[in-house]
mmCIF file with all atom_site columns, C-alpha atoms in Angstrom:
data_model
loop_
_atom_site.group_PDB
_atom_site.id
_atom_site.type_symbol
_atom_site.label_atom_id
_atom_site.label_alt_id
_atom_site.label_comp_id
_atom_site.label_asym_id
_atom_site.label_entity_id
_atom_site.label_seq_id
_atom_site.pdbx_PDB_ins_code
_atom_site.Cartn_x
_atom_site.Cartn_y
_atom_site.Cartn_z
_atom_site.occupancy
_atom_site.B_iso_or_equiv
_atom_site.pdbx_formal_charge
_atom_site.auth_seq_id
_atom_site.auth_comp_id
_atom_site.auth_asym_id
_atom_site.auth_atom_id
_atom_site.pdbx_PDB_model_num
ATOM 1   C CA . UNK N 1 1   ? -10.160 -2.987  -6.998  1.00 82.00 ? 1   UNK N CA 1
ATOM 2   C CA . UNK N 1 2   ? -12.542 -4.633  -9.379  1.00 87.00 ? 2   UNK N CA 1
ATOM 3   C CA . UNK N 1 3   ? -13.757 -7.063  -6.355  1.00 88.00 ? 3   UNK N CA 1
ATOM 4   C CA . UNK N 1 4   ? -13.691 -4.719  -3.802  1.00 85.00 ? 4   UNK N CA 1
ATOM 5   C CA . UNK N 1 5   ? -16.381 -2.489  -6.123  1.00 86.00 ? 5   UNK N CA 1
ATOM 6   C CA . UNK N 1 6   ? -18.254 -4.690  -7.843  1.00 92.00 ? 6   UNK N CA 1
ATOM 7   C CA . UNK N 1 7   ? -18.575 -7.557  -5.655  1.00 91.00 ? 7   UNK N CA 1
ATOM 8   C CA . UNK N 1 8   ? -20.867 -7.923  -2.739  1.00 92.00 ? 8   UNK N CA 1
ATOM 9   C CA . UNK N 1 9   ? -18.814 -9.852  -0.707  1.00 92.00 ? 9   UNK N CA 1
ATOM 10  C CA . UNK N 1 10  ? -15.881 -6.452  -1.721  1.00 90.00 ? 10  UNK N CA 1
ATOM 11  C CA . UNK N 1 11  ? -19.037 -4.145  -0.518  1.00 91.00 ? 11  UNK N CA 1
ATOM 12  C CA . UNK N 1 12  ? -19.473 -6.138  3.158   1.00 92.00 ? 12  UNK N CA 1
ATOM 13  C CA . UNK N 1 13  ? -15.463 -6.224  3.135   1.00 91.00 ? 13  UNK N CA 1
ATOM 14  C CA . UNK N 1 14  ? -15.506 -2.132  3.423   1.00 90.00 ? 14  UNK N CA 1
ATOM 15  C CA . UNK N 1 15  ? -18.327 -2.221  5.662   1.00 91.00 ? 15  UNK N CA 1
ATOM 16  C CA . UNK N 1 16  ? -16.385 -3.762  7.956   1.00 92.00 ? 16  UNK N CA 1
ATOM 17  C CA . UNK N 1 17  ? -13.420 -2.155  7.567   1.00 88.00 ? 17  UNK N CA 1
ATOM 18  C CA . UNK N 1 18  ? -15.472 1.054   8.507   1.00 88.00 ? 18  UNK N CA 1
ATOM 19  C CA . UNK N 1 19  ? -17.365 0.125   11.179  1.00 90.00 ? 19  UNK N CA 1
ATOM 20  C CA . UNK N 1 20  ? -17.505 -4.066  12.218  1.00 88.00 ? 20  UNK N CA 1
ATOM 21  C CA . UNK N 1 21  ? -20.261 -3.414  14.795  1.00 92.00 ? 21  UNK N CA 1
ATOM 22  C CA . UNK N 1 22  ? -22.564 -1.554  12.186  1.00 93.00 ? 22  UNK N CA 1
ATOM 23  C CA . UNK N 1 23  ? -21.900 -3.935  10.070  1.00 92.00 ? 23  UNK N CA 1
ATOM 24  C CA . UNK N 1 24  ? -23.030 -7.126  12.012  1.00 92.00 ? 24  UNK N CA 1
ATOM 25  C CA . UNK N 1 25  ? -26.196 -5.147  12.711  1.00 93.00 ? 25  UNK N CA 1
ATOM 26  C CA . UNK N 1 26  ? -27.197 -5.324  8.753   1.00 92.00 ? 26  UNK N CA 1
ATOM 27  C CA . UNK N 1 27  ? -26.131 -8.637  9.073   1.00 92.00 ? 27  UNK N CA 1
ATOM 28  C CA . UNK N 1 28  ? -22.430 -9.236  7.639   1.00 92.00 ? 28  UNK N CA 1
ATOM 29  C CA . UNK N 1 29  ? -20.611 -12.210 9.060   1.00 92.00 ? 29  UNK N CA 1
ATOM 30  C CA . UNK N 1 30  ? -17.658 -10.080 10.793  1.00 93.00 ? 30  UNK N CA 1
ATOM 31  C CA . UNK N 1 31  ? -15.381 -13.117 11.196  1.00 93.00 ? 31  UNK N CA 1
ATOM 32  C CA . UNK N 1 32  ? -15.677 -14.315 7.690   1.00 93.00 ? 32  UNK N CA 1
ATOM 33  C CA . UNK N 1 33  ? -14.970 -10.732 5.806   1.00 93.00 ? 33  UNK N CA 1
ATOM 34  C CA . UNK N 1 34  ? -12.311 -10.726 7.963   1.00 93.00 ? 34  UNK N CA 1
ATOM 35  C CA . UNK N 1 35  ? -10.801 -14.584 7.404   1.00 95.00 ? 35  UNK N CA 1
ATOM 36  C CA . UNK N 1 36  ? -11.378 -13.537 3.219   1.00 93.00 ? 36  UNK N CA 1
ATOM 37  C CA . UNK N 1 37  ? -9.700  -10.594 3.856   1.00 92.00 ? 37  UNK N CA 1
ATOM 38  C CA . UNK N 1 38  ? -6.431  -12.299 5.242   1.00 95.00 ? 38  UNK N CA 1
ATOM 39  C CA . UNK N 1 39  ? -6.871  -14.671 2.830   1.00 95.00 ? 39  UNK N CA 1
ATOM 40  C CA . UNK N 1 40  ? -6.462  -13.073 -0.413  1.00 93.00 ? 40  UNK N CA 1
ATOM 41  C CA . UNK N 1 41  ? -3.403  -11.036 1.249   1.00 91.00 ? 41  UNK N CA 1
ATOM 42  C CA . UNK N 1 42  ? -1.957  -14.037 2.130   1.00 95.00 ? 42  UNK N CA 1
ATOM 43  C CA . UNK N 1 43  ? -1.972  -15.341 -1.420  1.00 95.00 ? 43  UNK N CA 1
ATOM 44  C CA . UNK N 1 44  ? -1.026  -11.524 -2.766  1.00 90.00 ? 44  UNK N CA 1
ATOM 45  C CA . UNK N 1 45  ? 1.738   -12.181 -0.451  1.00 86.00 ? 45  UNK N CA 1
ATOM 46  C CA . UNK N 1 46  ? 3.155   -15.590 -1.277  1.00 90.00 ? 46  UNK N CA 1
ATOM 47  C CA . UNK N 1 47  ? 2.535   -14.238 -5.120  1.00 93.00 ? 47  UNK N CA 1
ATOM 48  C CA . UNK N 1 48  ? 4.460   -11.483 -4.747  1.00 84.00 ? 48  UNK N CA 1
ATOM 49  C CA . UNK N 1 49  ? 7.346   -13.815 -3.072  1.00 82.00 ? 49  UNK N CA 1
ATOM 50  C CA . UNK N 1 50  ? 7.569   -16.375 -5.568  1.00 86.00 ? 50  UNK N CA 1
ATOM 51  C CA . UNK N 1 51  ? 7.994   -13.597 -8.054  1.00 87.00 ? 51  UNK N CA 1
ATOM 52  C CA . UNK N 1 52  ? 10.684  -11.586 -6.392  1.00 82.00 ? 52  UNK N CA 1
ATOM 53  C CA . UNK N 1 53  ? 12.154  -14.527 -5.106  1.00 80.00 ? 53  UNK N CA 1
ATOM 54  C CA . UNK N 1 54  ? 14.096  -15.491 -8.146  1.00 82.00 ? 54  UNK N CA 1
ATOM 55  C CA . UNK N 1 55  ? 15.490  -12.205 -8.711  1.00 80.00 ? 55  UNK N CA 1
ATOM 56  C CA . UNK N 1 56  ? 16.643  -11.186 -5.176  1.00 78.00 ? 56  UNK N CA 1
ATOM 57  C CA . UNK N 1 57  ? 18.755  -13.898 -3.241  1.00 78.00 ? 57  UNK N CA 1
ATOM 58  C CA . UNK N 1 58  ? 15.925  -15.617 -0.798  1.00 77.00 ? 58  UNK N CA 1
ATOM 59  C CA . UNK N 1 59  ? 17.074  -15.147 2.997   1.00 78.00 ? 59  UNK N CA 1
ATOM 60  C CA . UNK N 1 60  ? 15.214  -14.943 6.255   1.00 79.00 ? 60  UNK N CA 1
ATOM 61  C CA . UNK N 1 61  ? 15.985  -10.747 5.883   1.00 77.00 ? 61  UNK N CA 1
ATOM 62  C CA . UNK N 1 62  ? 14.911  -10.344 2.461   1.00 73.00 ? 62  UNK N CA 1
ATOM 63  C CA . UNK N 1 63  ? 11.014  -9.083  3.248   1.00 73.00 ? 63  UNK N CA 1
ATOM 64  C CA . UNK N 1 64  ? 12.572  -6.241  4.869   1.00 77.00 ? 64  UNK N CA 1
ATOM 65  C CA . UNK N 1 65  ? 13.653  -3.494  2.839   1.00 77.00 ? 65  UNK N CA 1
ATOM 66  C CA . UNK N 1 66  ? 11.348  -5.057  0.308   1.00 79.00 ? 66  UNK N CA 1
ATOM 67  C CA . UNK N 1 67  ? 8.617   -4.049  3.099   1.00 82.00 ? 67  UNK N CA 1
ATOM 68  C CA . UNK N 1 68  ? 9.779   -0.525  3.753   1.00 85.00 ? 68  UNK N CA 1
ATOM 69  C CA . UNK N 1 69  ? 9.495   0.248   0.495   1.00 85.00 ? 69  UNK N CA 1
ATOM 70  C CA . UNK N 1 70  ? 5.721   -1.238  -0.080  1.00 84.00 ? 70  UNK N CA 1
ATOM 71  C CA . UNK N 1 71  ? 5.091   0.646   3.558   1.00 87.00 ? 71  UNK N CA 1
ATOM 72  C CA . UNK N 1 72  ? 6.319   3.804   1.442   1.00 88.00 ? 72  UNK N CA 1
ATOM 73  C CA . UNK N 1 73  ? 4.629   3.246   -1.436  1.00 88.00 ? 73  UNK N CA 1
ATOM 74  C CA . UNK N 1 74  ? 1.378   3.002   -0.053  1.00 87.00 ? 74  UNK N CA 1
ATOM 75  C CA . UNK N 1 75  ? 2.071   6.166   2.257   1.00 88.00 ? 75  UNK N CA 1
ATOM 76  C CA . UNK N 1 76  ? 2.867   7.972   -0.786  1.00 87.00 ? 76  UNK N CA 1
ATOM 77  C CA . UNK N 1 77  ? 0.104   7.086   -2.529  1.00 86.00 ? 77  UNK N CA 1
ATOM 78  C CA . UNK N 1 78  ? -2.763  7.869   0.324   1.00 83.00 ? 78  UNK N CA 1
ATOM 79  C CA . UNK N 1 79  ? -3.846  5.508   2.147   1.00 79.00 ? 79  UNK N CA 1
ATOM 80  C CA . UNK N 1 80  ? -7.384  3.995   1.488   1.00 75.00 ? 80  UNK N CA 1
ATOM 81  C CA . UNK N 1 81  ? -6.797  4.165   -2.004  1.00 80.00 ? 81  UNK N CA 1
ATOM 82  C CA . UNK N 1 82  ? -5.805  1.356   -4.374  1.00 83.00 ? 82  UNK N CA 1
ATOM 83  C CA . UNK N 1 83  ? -4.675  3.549   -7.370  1.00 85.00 ? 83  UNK N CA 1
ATOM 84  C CA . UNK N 1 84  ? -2.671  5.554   -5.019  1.00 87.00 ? 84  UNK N CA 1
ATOM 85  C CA . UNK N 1 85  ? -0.896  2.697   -3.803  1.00 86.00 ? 85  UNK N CA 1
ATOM 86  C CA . UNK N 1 86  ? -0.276  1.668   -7.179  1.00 88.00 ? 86  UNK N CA 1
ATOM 87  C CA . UNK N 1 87  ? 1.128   4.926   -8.397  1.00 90.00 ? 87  UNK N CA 1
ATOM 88  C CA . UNK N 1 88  ? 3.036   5.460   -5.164  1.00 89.00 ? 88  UNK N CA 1
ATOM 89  C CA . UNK N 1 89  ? 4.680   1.847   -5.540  1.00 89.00 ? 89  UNK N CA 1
ATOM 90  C CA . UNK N 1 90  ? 5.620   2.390   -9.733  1.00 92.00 ? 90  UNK N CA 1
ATOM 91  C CA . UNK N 1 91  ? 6.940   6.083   -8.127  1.00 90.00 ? 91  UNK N CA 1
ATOM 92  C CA . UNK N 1 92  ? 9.288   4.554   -5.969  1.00 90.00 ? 92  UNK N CA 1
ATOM 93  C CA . UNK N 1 93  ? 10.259  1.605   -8.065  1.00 89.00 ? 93  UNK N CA 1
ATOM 94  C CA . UNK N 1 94  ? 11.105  3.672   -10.968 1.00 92.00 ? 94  UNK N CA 1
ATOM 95  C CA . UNK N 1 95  ? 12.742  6.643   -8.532  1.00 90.00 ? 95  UNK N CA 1
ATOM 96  C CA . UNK N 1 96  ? 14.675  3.724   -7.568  1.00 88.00 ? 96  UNK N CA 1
ATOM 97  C CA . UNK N 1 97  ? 15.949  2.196   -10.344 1.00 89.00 ? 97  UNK N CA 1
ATOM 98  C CA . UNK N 1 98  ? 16.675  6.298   -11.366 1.00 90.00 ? 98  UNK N CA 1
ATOM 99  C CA . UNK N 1 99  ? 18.659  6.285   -8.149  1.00 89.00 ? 99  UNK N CA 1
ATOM 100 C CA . UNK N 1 100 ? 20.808  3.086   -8.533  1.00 88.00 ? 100 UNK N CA 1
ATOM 101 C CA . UNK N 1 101 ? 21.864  4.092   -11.700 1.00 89.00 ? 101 UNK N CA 1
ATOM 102 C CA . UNK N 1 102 ? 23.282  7.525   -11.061 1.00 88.00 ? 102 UNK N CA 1
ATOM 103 C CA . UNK N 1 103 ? 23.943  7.017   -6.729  1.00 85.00 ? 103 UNK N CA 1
ATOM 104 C CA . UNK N 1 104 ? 24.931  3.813   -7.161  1.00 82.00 ? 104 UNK N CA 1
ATOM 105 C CA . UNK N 1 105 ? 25.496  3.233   -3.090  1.00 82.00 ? 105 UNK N CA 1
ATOM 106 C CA . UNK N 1 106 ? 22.881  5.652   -2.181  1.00 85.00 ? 106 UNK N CA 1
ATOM 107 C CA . UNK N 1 107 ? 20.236  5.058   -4.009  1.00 83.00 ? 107 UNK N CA 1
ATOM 108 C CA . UNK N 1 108 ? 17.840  4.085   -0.997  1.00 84.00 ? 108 UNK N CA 1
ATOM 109 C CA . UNK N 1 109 ? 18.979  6.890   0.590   1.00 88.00 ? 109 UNK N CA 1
ATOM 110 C CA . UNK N 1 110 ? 17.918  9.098   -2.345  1.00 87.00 ? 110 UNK N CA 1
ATOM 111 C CA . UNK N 1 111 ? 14.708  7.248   -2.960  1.00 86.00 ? 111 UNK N CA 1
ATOM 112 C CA . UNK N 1 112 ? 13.664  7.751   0.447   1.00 88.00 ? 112 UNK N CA 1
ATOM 113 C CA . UNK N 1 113 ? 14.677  11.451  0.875   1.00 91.00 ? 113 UNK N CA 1
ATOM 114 C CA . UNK N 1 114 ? 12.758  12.412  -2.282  1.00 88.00 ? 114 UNK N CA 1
ATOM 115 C CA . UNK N 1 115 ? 10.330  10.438  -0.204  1.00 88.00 ? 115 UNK N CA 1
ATOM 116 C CA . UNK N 1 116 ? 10.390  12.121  2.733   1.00 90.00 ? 116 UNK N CA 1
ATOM 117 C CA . UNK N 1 117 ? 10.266  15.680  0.736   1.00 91.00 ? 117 UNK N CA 1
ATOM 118 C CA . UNK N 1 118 ? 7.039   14.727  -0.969  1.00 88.00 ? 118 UNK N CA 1
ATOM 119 C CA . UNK N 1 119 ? 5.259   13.822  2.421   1.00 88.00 ? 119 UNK N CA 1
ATOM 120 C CA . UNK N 1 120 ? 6.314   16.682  3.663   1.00 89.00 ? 120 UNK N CA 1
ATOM 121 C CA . UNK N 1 121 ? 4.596   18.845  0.356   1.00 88.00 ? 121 UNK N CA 1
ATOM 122 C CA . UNK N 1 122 ? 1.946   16.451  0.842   1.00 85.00 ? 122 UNK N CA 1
ATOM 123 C CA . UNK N 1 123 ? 1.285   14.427  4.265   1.00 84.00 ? 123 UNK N CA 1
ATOM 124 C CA . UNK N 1 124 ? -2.147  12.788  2.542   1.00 84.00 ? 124 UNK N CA 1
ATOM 125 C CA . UNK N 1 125 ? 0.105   11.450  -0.292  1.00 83.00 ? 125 UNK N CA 1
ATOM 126 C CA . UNK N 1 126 ? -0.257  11.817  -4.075  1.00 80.00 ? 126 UNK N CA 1
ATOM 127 C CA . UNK N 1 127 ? -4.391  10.586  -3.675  1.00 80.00 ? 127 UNK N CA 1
ATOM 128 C CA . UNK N 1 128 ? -4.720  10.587  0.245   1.00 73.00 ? 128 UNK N CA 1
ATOM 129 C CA . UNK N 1 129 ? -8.239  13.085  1.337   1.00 70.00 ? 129 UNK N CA 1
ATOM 130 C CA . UNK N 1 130 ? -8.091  15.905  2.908   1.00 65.00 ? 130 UNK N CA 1
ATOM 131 C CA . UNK N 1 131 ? -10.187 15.597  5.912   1.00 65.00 ? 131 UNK N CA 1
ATOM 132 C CA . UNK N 1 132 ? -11.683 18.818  7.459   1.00 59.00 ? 132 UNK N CA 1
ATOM 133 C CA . UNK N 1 133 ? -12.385 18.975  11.421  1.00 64.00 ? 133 UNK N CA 1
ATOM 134 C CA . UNK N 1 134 ? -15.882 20.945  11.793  1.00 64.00 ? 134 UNK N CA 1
ATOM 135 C CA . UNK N 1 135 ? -16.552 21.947  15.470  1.00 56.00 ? 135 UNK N CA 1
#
């Protein structure tokens, strides 16, 4: 959050997330935000692997529930923002550790109806904007 801020390689990174073509006309190399980009989720990614890894057996099939549940995370926190993605993901990691212990065999069933409740309450998430359509 810090880089994306502060930084102004983080600035020309959100300019081209909003617009890539107004953003090569102020003069931001397009490809390279974008190549930095996929770089530092690449290395979030194999981070966040060689830390799960030891706790969860490692298979071909373990990214995907592990993926769901990030996908949910960041849908329940609004997407667009960081500290909503963080919230939503300690939400659903602690509403499913809540879950396993008291549903043992349903917790991700739980986890993800309270889930679904909340985006129905809510379909911006917990810090998504509400966006207003002016004719």
């Amino acid at each position: 959050m810090l880089f994306l801020s502060r930084t102004k390689r983080g600035a020309a990174m959100q300019a081209v997330a909003m617009d890539h073509e107004a953003a090569t006309a102020v003069g931001i190399h397009v490809g390279r935000s974008n190549a930095i980009a996929f770089m530092i989720g690449a290395g979030l990614a194999a981070l966040a692997g060689g830390l799960v890894g030891p706790l969860l057996y490692v298979n071909p099939a373990l990214g995907g529930a592990l993926g769901i549940k990030g996908f949910a995370a960041a849908i329940l926190g609004g997407f667009g923002s960081i500290p909503g993605a963080i919230v939503g993901g300690l939400a659903i990691g602690v509403l499913d550790s809540f879950a396993a212990g008291h549903f043992q065999g349903y917790s991700e069933l739980v986890t993800f109806l309270v889930f679904t409740v909340i985006i129905m309450i809510r379909p911006t998430g917990v810090f998504g904007e509400r966006t207003v359509n002016r004719a």
